[in-house]
Amino acid sequence: MKFKIIAGLVLVLSVIIASCGSQEDMEFKRYYLGGEQLYKQRCQNCHGTKGEGLSNLIPPLTDSTFLKTNKKQLACIVNNGLKGALLVVHGKSFVGDMPANDMSPVDIARVLTYVTNSFGNKMGTVTSEDVARDLKDCK
Amino acid sequence: MRKLATLIGVILLYAACKSEDKQATLPIYGNRDTKTITKDGKKVVDTIYQTIPAFKFVNQYGDSITQNSLKGDIYVADFFFTTCPSICPIMHRNMLKVYNEFKNVSDFKIISHSIDPKHDSVPVLKKYADGLGITGNSWWLLQGKKDDTYNLSTSYLVRRPEESAKELFIHDGYFVLIDKQKHIRGSYDGTDEKDVARMIGDIKILRAETNTQIAQ
């Protein structure tokens, strides 16, 4: 009897954990795939199909250390743009300007999920809540 | 016997095609006119092809550049502006491949006309050139009177640029290939990697063509 209850509990728990996992997975995939479309439409011309950037004009999106260190700034960069060679990516600064983007927080979250999990980066999902929070602290 | 003849015919045809392949030449584009001239006492009809008219601009080093500066050169021309957020980064990512392929070739040049001379002053063009990583004199970024540039664009058979809202510009992303006689020999979509690869092949054909002509 006792054994049956424990077995039942274990079963229920593992079902919950498994479905949670796959739900997170689903959420990641939704963000990532939406982000891929947005990237193609709004970012790829400058940052390149492989995130390679353009010489010393436009930075690549392949510097995982830069992206991790500046994780909380990324939403602001995408939303407000950047003027005047401010960033140092892969040890270089860049001549070009990054334009501001008129995008909703959920779209920014999608495109950032794509960027931070492509081109050799692996940082997990960026949610629209993360973006909304980070946008409040833009410098 | 008949069969054999057909076979020989087919082989001959194939061979003919092959040899034509080898001496591939590029077409000449643009309007053409005919003129009757007298050659060796006989009247012959000569075809006059459209050519790129004279111009005068300044490059990223502040040097004055005219058609004479391109004398004896094959060149590729395009139209851009340094703050272009849309197609120009793609065009110049592709043009860099062309630059790297031919930068040590003395009779080849690239000229990129800025359609926003008000913003793209000589120092701005120089900074852009440095950012792109181009040096020397094989790729010039040119600016001058806006009307001169816009009028010239139509000679390259590209759409005349237009200013649109938000001070952006609408323009074509074509790379136009010009031979040593200033004829238009090709027009390629500068935003399409494959078309630009085709242009690199065509530049080689054009260089071979002019080199054999000189040898003859």
mmCIF file of C-alpha atoms in Angstrom, chain B residues 3-117:
data_model
loop_
_atom_site.group_PDB
_atom_site.id
_atom_site.type_symbol
_atom_site.label_atom_id
_atom_site.label_comp_id
_atom_site.label_asym_id
_atom_site.label_seq_id
_atom_site.Cartn_x
_atom_site.Cartn_y
_atom_site.Cartn_z
ATOM 1 C CA LYS B 3 23.776 7.272 -88.209
ATOM 2 C CA LEU B 4 27.482 7.829 -88.317
ATOM 3 C CA ALA B 5 27.016 11.099 -90.180
ATOM 4 C CA THR B 6 24.532 12.320 -87.566
ATOM 5 C CA LEU B 7 26.935 11.348 -84.830
ATOM 6 C CA ILE B 8 29.761 13.276 -86.460
ATOM 7 C CA GLY B 9 27.401 16.210 -86.915
ATOM 8 C CA VAL B 10 26.505 16.200 -83.256
ATOM 9 C CA ILE B 11 30.141 16.004 -82.222
ATOM 10 C CA LEU B 12 31.033 18.887 -84.525
ATOM 11 C CA LEU B 13 28.197 20.979 -83.145
ATOM 12 C CA TYR B 14 29.307 20.194 -79.613
ATOM 13 C CA ALA B 15 32.874 21.148 -80.456
ATOM 14 C CA ALA B 16 31.644 24.404 -81.971
ATOM 15 C CA CYS B 17 29.734 25.201 -78.809
ATOM 16 C CA LYS B 18 32.771 24.396 -76.739
ATOM 17 C CA SER B 19 35.082 26.723 -78.588
ATOM 18 C CA GLU B 20 32.516 29.487 -78.369
ATOM 19 C CA ASP B 21 32.437 28.923 -74.654
ATOM 20 C CA LYS B 22 36.136 29.577 -74.363
ATOM 21 C CA GLN B 23 36.029 33.013 -75.936
ATOM 22 C CA ALA B 24 33.046 34.131 -73.887
ATOM 23 C CA THR B 25 32.575 37.866 -74.135
ATOM 24 C CA LEU B 26 30.272 40.087 -72.177
ATOM 25 C CA PRO B 27 27.487 41.979 -73.919
ATOM 26 C CA ILE B 28 27.506 45.768 -74.176
ATOM 27 C CA TYR B 29 24.492 47.370 -72.504
ATOM 28 C CA GLY B 30 22.738 50.675 -72.920
ATOM 29 C CA ASN B 31 21.363 52.684 -75.805
ATOM 30 C CA ARG B 32 23.107 52.347 -79.101
ATOM 31 C CA ASP B 33 23.239 54.435 -82.197
ATOM 32 C CA THR B 34 24.646 53.862 -85.632
ATOM 33 C CA LYS B 35 26.826 56.171 -87.581
ATOM 34 C CA THR B 36 27.990 55.913 -91.172
ATOM 35 C CA ILE B 37 31.671 56.483 -91.399
ATOM 36 C CA THR B 38 34.085 56.331 -94.290
ATOM 37 C CA LYS B 39 36.708 53.669 -93.833
ATOM 38 C CA ASP B 40 39.324 52.986 -96.537
ATOM 39 C CA GLY B 41 37.218 54.943 -99.003
ATOM 40 C CA LYS B 42 34.137 52.787 -98.311
ATOM 41 C CA LYS B 43 31.041 53.779 -96.393
ATOM 42 C CA VAL B 44 30.508 51.482 -93.380
ATOM 43 C CA VAL B 45 27.954 51.555 -90.603
ATOM 44 C CA ASP B 46 29.496 51.772 -87.172
ATOM 45 C CA THR B 47 27.680 51.115 -83.909
ATOM 46 C CA ILE B 48 28.059 53.766 -81.232
ATOM 47 C CA TYR B 49 27.531 52.375 -77.763
ATOM 48 C CA GLN B 50 26.451 54.370 -74.759
ATOM 49 C CA THR B 51 29.379 55.466 -72.604
ATOM 50 C CA ILE B 52 29.723 56.921 -69.128
ATOM 51 C CA PRO B 53 30.007 60.716 -69.471
ATOM 52 C CA ALA B 54 32.743 62.840 -67.894
ATOM 53 C CA PHE B 55 32.523 63.648 -64.175
ATOM 54 C CA LYS B 56 34.450 65.341 -61.395
ATOM 55 C CA PHE B 57 34.351 64.249 -57.762
ATOM 56 C CA VAL B 58 36.564 64.050 -54.674
ATOM 57 C CA ASN B 59 37.699 60.769 -53.076
ATOM 58 C CA GLN B 60 38.233 59.821 -49.423
ATOM 59 C CA TYR B 61 41.761 61.277 -49.508
ATOM 60 C CA GLY B 62 40.514 64.652 -50.780
ATOM 61 C CA ASP B 63 41.980 64.020 -54.254
ATOM 62 C CA SER B 64 40.049 65.268 -57.242
ATOM 63 C CA ILE B 65 38.860 62.334 -59.372
ATOM 64 C CA THR B 66 37.731 62.636 -62.973
ATOM 65 C CA GLN B 67 37.159 60.205 -65.776
ATOM 66 C CA ASN B 68 40.853 60.585 -66.576
ATOM 67 C CA SER B 69 41.778 59.072 -63.225
ATOM 68 C CA LEU B 70 40.145 55.864 -64.487
ATOM 69 C CA LYS B 71 41.856 55.864 -67.871
ATOM 70 C CA GLY B 72 42.894 52.339 -68.843
ATOM 71 C CA ASP B 73 40.921 50.819 -65.983
ATOM 72 C CA ILE B 74 38.054 48.396 -65.767
ATOM 73 C CA TYR B 75 35.887 49.501 -62.890
ATOM 74 C CA VAL B 76 32.770 48.748 -60.863
ATOM 75 C CA ALA B 77 30.518 51.581 -59.696
ATOM 76 C CA ASP B 78 27.826 51.677 -57.041
ATOM 77 C CA PHE B 79 25.773 54.230 -55.097
ATOM 78 C CA PHE B 80 25.572 54.306 -51.291
ATOM 79 C CA PHE B 81 25.722 56.530 -48.206
ATOM 80 C CA THR B 82 27.678 55.905 -45.025
ATOM 81 C CA THR B 83 24.717 56.067 -42.650
ATOM 82 C CA CYS B 84 22.528 53.774 -44.776
ATOM 83 C CA PRO B 85 20.848 51.360 -42.384
ATOM 84 C CA SER B 86 19.415 49.021 -45.007
ATOM 85 C CA ILE B 87 21.136 47.559 -48.049
ATOM 86 C CA CYS B 88 24.543 49.291 -48.039
ATOM 87 C CA PRO B 89 26.146 47.119 -45.356
ATOM 88 C CA ILE B 90 25.193 44.050 -47.414
ATOM 89 C CA MET B 91 26.486 45.647 -50.629
ATOM 90 C CA HIS B 92 29.800 46.588 -49.101
ATOM 91 C CA ARG B 93 30.212 43.266 -47.300
ATOM 92 C CA ASN B 94 29.970 41.773 -50.805
ATOM 93 C CA MET B 95 32.105 44.500 -52.419
ATOM 94 C CA LEU B 96 34.890 43.715 -49.934
ATOM 95 C CA LYS B 97 35.164 40.298 -51.585
ATOM 96 C CA VAL B 98 35.611 42.001 -54.958
ATOM 97 C CA TYR B 99 38.167 44.382 -53.425
ATOM 98 C CA ASN B 100 40.158 41.546 -51.885
ATOM 99 C CA GLU B 101 40.102 39.560 -55.121
ATOM 100 C CA PHE B 102 41.484 42.396 -57.278
ATOM 101 C CA LYS B 103 43.239 44.846 -54.938
ATOM 102 C CA ASN B 104 46.645 43.993 -56.393
ATOM 103 C CA VAL B 105 45.483 44.318 -59.988
ATOM 104 C CA SER B 106 46.671 47.605 -61.443
ATOM 105 C CA ASP B 107 43.931 48.093 -64.063
ATOM 106 C CA PHE B 108 40.904 47.494 -61.841
ATOM 107 C CA LYS B 109 39.090 49.919 -59.523
ATOM 108 C CA ILE B 110 35.932 50.258 -57.493
ATOM 109 C CA ILE B 111 34.149 53.604 -57.159
ATOM 110 C CA SER B 112 31.337 54.113 -54.668
ATOM 111 C CA HIS B 113 29.380 57.340 -55.095
ATOM 112 C CA SER B 114 27.878 58.824 -51.949
ATOM 113 C CA ILE B 115 24.342 60.041 -52.586
ATOM 114 C CA ASP B 116 24.414 62.021 -49.323
ATOM 115 C CA PRO B 117 27.327 64.451 -49.869
#
